[in-house]
Amino acid sequence: MMIRFEPITQDNMDDAIAISVHPDQEDVIAPVVYSLAQCYVLSDILTPFLIMNDDLPVGFILFLIAPKDEEYELCRLMIAQKQQKKGYGREALLLAIQYLADAGAKKIELSHQTNNYGVGKLYESVGFHYTGVIEDGEVMMEMVIKND
């Protein structure tokens, strides 16, 4: 397994839009096309990527990076339905943490729907913790980046 992030371009946009989750998960994560629309409107702070395993698109990830506000957020992490339960989510999450740390994050924030605690266990397993805040039906989590 060799997970990497590939910027969304005209050449791979259809691959990104084709990423979809299990029907049971559709109510807990926005579709890629919605995320790309958000990126168009908020292009100064949102950055989308395909999650690739070698040359196979296996998922989608979206970052919010606003250094002036010291805001670094993992907005979306989705693994395609047929690629789930293969370890891609965890590997992408670890790579995301490194990506945001390299971008200057001292703290990384993320959230998940209140009815999706399964993903919360994944986030906790790599060091995120619950903040006790719920915003718009989403449970907030964060990770403080250690300065080595």
PDB file of C-alpha atoms in Angstrom:
ATOM      1  CA  MET A   1       0.000   0.000   0.000  1.00  0.00           C
ATOM      2  CA  MET A   2       1.365   3.370  -1.063  1.00  0.00           C
ATOM      3  CA  ILE A   3      -1.068   6.137  -0.149  1.00  0.00           C
ATOM      4  CA  ARG A   4      -0.556   9.621  -1.544  1.00  0.00           C
ATOM      5  CA  PHE A   5      -2.620  12.767  -2.153  1.00  0.00           C
ATOM      6  CA  GLU A   6      -3.085  13.967  -5.720  1.00  0.00           C
ATOM      7  CA  PRO A   7      -4.402  17.472  -6.435  1.00  0.00           C
ATOM      8  CA  ILE A   8      -7.749  17.600  -8.225  1.00  0.00           C
ATOM      9  CA  THR A   9      -7.229  18.725 -11.828  1.00  0.00           C
ATOM     10  CA  GLN A  10      -9.198  18.787 -15.041  1.00  0.00           C
ATOM     11  CA  ASP A  11      -7.605  15.428 -15.876  1.00  0.00           C
ATOM     12  CA  ASN A  12      -8.792  13.597 -12.725  1.00  0.00           C
ATOM     13  CA  MET A  13     -11.906  15.554 -11.767  1.00  0.00           C
ATOM     14  CA  ASP A  14     -14.208  12.781 -13.033  1.00  0.00           C
ATOM     15  CA  ASP A  15     -12.312  10.235 -10.903  1.00  0.00           C
ATOM     16  CA  ALA A  16     -12.895  12.465  -7.881  1.00  0.00           C
ATOM     17  CA  ILE A  17     -16.596  12.966  -8.603  1.00  0.00           C
ATOM     18  CA  ALA A  18     -17.006   9.193  -9.023  1.00  0.00           C
ATOM     19  CA  ILE A  19     -15.884   8.577  -5.412  1.00  0.00           C
ATOM     20  CA  SER A  20     -18.945   7.541  -3.436  1.00  0.00           C
ATOM     21  CA  VAL A  21     -19.488   5.922  -0.059  1.00  0.00           C
ATOM     22  CA  HIS A  22     -21.745   3.070   1.033  1.00  0.00           C
ATOM     23  CA  PRO A  23     -25.433   4.067   0.809  1.00  0.00           C
ATOM     24  CA  ASP A  24     -25.670   3.801   4.617  1.00  0.00           C
ATOM     25  CA  GLN A  25     -23.007   6.534   4.874  1.00  0.00           C
ATOM     26  CA  GLU A  26     -24.522   9.025   2.437  1.00  0.00           C
ATOM     27  CA  ASP A  27     -26.302  10.905   5.230  1.00  0.00           C
ATOM     28  CA  VAL A  28     -23.096  11.464   7.229  1.00  0.00           C
ATOM     29  CA  ILE A  29     -20.744  12.914   4.591  1.00  0.00           C
ATOM     30  CA  ALA A  30     -21.242  15.377   1.762  1.00  0.00           C
ATOM     31  CA  PRO A  31     -20.627  14.130  -1.786  1.00  0.00           C
ATOM     32  CA  VAL A  32     -17.431  15.072  -3.592  1.00  0.00           C
ATOM     33  CA  VAL A  33     -19.255  17.345  -6.031  1.00  0.00           C
ATOM     34  CA  TYR A  34     -20.509  19.456  -3.085  1.00  0.00           C
ATOM     35  CA  SER A  35     -16.965  19.643  -1.689  1.00  0.00           C
ATOM     36  CA  LEU A  36     -15.627  20.792  -5.048  1.00  0.00           C
ATOM     37  CA  ALA A  37     -18.301  23.499  -5.190  1.00  0.00           C
ATOM     38  CA  GLN A  38     -17.180  24.663  -1.742  1.00  0.00           C
ATOM     39  CA  CYS A  39     -13.593  24.750  -3.013  1.00  0.00           C
ATOM     40  CA  TYR A  40     -14.640  26.976  -5.896  1.00  0.00           C
ATOM     41  CA  VAL A  41     -16.261  29.466  -3.528  1.00  0.00           C
ATOM     42  CA  LEU A  42     -13.579  29.254  -0.811  1.00  0.00           C
ATOM     43  CA  SER A  43     -10.537  28.601  -3.014  1.00  0.00           C
ATOM     44  CA  ASP A  44      -8.290  30.684  -0.767  1.00  0.00           C
ATOM     45  CA  ILE A  45      -8.636  28.284   2.188  1.00  0.00           C
ATOM     46  CA  LEU A  46      -9.929  24.903   0.904  1.00  0.00           C
ATOM     47  CA  THR A  47      -7.734  22.321  -0.810  1.00  0.00           C
ATOM     48  CA  PRO A  48      -9.128  19.042  -2.197  1.00  0.00           C
ATOM     49  CA  PHE A  49      -7.183  15.902  -3.093  1.00  0.00           C
ATOM     50  CA  LEU A  50      -7.818  12.459  -4.440  1.00  0.00           C
ATOM     51  CA  ILE A  51      -6.516   9.768  -2.127  1.00  0.00           C
ATOM     52  CA  MET A  52      -4.505   7.417  -4.299  1.00  0.00           C
ATOM     53  CA  ASN A  53      -3.142   3.950  -3.660  1.00  0.00           C
ATOM     54  CA  ASP A  54      -0.431   3.796  -6.281  1.00  0.00           C
ATOM     55  CA  ASP A  55      -2.463   4.786  -9.380  1.00  0.00           C
ATOM     56  CA  LEU A  56      -5.899   3.761  -8.053  1.00  0.00           C
ATOM     57  CA  PRO A  57      -8.218   6.488  -6.709  1.00  0.00           C
ATOM     58  CA  VAL A  58      -9.487   5.142  -3.368  1.00  0.00           C
ATOM     59  CA  GLY A  59     -10.908   8.251  -1.709  1.00  0.00           C
ATOM     60  CA  PHE A  60     -11.227  11.986  -1.328  1.00  0.00           C
ATOM     61  CA  ILE A  61      -9.914  14.402   1.277  1.00  0.00           C
ATOM     62  CA  LEU A  62     -10.511  18.094   1.852  1.00  0.00           C
ATOM     63  CA  PHE A  63      -8.413  20.463   3.960  1.00  0.00           C
ATOM     64  CA  LEU A  64      -9.078  23.941   5.292  1.00  0.00           C
ATOM     65  CA  ILE A  65      -5.814  25.834   5.756  1.00  0.00           C
ATOM     66  CA  ALA A  66      -5.949  29.421   7.049  1.00  0.00           C
ATOM     67  CA  PRO A  67      -2.546  30.238   8.581  1.00  0.00           C
ATOM     68  CA  LYS A  68      -3.488  33.850   9.463  1.00  0.00           C
ATOM     69  CA  ASP A  69      -6.258  32.490  11.692  1.00  0.00           C
ATOM     70  CA  GLU A  70      -4.152  29.504  12.812  1.00  0.00           C
ATOM     71  CA  GLU A  71      -6.943  27.312  11.502  1.00  0.00           C
ATOM     72  CA  TYR A  72      -6.102  23.867  10.125  1.00  0.00           C
ATOM     73  CA  GLU A  73      -8.962  21.491   9.596  1.00  0.00           C
ATOM     74  CA  LEU A  74      -9.582  18.131   8.041  1.00  0.00           C
ATOM     75  CA  CYS A  75     -12.990  18.881   6.530  1.00  0.00           C
ATOM     76  CA  ARG A  76     -13.703  15.638   4.678  1.00  0.00           C
ATOM     77  CA  LEU A  77     -12.196  12.199   4.548  1.00  0.00           C
ATOM     78  CA  MET A  78     -14.026   9.634   2.501  1.00  0.00           C
ATOM     79  CA  ILE A  79     -12.981   6.250   1.206  1.00  0.00           C
ATOM     80  CA  ALA A  80     -14.824   4.851  -1.805  1.00  0.00           C
ATOM     81  CA  GLN A  81     -17.372   2.163  -1.016  1.00  0.00           C
ATOM     82  CA  LYS A  82     -15.451  -0.647  -2.742  1.00  0.00           C
ATOM     83  CA  GLN A  83     -12.167   0.400  -1.091  1.00  0.00           C
ATOM     84  CA  GLN A  84     -13.363   0.468   2.522  1.00  0.00           C
ATOM     85  CA  LYS A  85     -12.065  -1.937   5.201  1.00  0.00           C
ATOM     86  CA  LYS A  86      -8.628  -2.117   3.547  1.00  0.00           C
ATOM     87  CA  GLY A  87      -6.744   0.313   5.825  1.00  0.00           C
ATOM     88  CA  TYR A  88      -6.825   3.255   3.396  1.00  0.00           C
ATOM     89  CA  GLY A  89      -8.733   5.498   5.793  1.00  0.00           C
ATOM     90  CA  ARG A  90      -6.189   5.137   8.574  1.00  0.00           C
ATOM     91  CA  GLU A  91      -3.228   5.584   6.222  1.00  0.00           C
ATOM     92  CA  ALA A  92      -4.832   8.663   4.654  1.00  0.00           C
ATOM     93  CA  LEU A  93      -5.541  10.079   8.109  1.00  0.00           C
ATOM     94  CA  LEU A  94      -1.904   9.658   9.157  1.00  0.00           C
ATOM     95  CA  LEU A  95      -0.745  11.299   5.929  1.00  0.00           C
ATOM     96  CA  ALA A  96      -3.258  14.131   6.496  1.00  0.00           C
ATOM     97  CA  ILE A  97      -1.841  14.809   9.944  1.00  0.00           C
ATOM     98  CA  GLN A  98       1.656  15.041   8.475  1.00  0.00           C
ATOM     99  CA  TYR A  99       0.428  17.249   5.611  1.00  0.00           C
ATOM    100  CA  LEU A 100      -1.208  19.722   7.994  1.00  0.00           C
ATOM    101  CA  ALA A 101       1.759  19.673  10.387  1.00  0.00           C
ATOM    102  CA  ASP A 102       4.049  20.459   7.441  1.00  0.00           C
ATOM    103  CA  ALA A 103       1.685  23.326   6.520  1.00  0.00           C
ATOM    104  CA  GLY A 104       2.292  24.834   9.965  1.00  0.00           C
ATOM    105  CA  ALA A 105      -0.543  23.444  12.085  1.00  0.00           C
ATOM    106  CA  LYS A 106      -0.099  23.517  15.833  1.00  0.00           C
ATOM    107  CA  LYS A 107      -3.608  22.122  16.241  1.00  0.00           C
ATOM    108  CA  ILE A 108      -5.753  20.141  13.802  1.00  0.00           C
ATOM    109  CA  GLU A 109      -9.512  20.201  14.048  1.00  0.00           C
ATOM    110  CA  LEU A 110     -12.126  17.902  12.562  1.00  0.00           C
ATOM    111  CA  SER A 111     -15.671  16.844  13.231  1.00  0.00           C
ATOM    112  CA  HIS A 112     -18.121  14.077  12.521  1.00  0.00           C
ATOM    113  CA  GLN A 113     -21.881  13.705  12.591  1.00  0.00           C
ATOM    114  CA  THR A 114     -23.332  12.738  15.950  1.00  0.00           C
ATOM    115  CA  ASN A 115     -24.593   9.465  14.448  1.00  0.00           C
ATOM    116  CA  ASN A 116     -21.157   8.396  13.163  1.00  0.00           C
ATOM    117  CA  TYR A 117     -19.117   7.430  16.214  1.00  0.00           C
ATOM    118  CA  GLY A 118     -17.422   4.594  14.310  1.00  0.00           C
ATOM    119  CA  VAL A 119     -15.218   7.134  12.555  1.00  0.00           C
ATOM    120  CA  GLY A 120     -14.616   8.828  15.913  1.00  0.00           C
ATOM    121  CA  LYS A 121     -12.875   5.658  17.100  1.00  0.00           C
ATOM    122  CA  LEU A 122     -10.543   5.845  14.107  1.00  0.00           C
ATOM    123  CA  TYR A 123      -9.758   9.486  14.870  1.00  0.00           C
ATOM    124  CA  GLU A 124      -9.125   8.706  18.551  1.00  0.00           C
ATOM    125  CA  SER A 125      -6.802   5.836  17.600  1.00  0.00           C
ATOM    126  CA  VAL A 126      -4.361   8.279  15.974  1.00  0.00           C
ATOM    127  CA  GLY A 127      -4.490  10.918  18.720  1.00  0.00           C
ATOM    128  CA  PHE A 128      -7.558  13.104  18.229  1.00  0.00           C
ATOM    129  CA  HIS A 129      -9.753  13.790  21.260  1.00  0.00           C
ATOM    130  CA  TYR A 130     -13.249  15.128  21.724  1.00  0.00           C
ATOM    131  CA  THR A 131     -13.507  18.796  22.689  1.00  0.00           C
ATOM    132  CA  GLY A 132     -16.978  18.519  24.210  1.00  0.00           C
ATOM    133  CA  VAL A 133     -18.383  20.906  21.597  1.00  0.00           C
ATOM    134  CA  ILE A 134     -21.180  20.029  19.187  1.00  0.00           C
ATOM    135  CA  GLU A 135     -21.741  22.439  16.281  1.00  0.00           C
ATOM    136  CA  ASP A 136     -24.517  22.034  13.707  1.00  0.00           C
ATOM    137  CA  GLY A 137     -24.988  18.367  14.614  1.00  0.00           C
ATOM    138  CA  GLU A 138     -21.270  17.645  14.395  1.00  0.00           C
ATOM    139  CA  VAL A 139     -19.074  16.510  17.269  1.00  0.00           C
ATOM    140  CA  MET A 140     -15.801  18.460  17.342  1.00  0.00           C
ATOM    141  CA  MET A 141     -12.408  16.800  17.790  1.00  0.00           C
ATOM    142  CA  GLU A 142      -8.860  18.122  17.829  1.00  0.00           C
ATOM    143  CA  MET A 143      -5.246  17.092  17.973  1.00  0.00           C
ATOM    144  CA  VAL A 144      -2.420  19.235  19.283  1.00  0.00           C
ATOM    145  CA  ILE A 145       0.731  18.870  17.194  1.00  0.00           C
ATOM    146  CA  LYS A 146       3.821  18.380  19.298  1.00  0.00           C
ATOM    147  CA  ASN A 147       6.725  20.651  18.461  1.00  0.00           C
ATOM    148  CA  ASP A 148       9.734  18.352  18.179  1.00  0.00           C
TER     149      ASP A 148
END
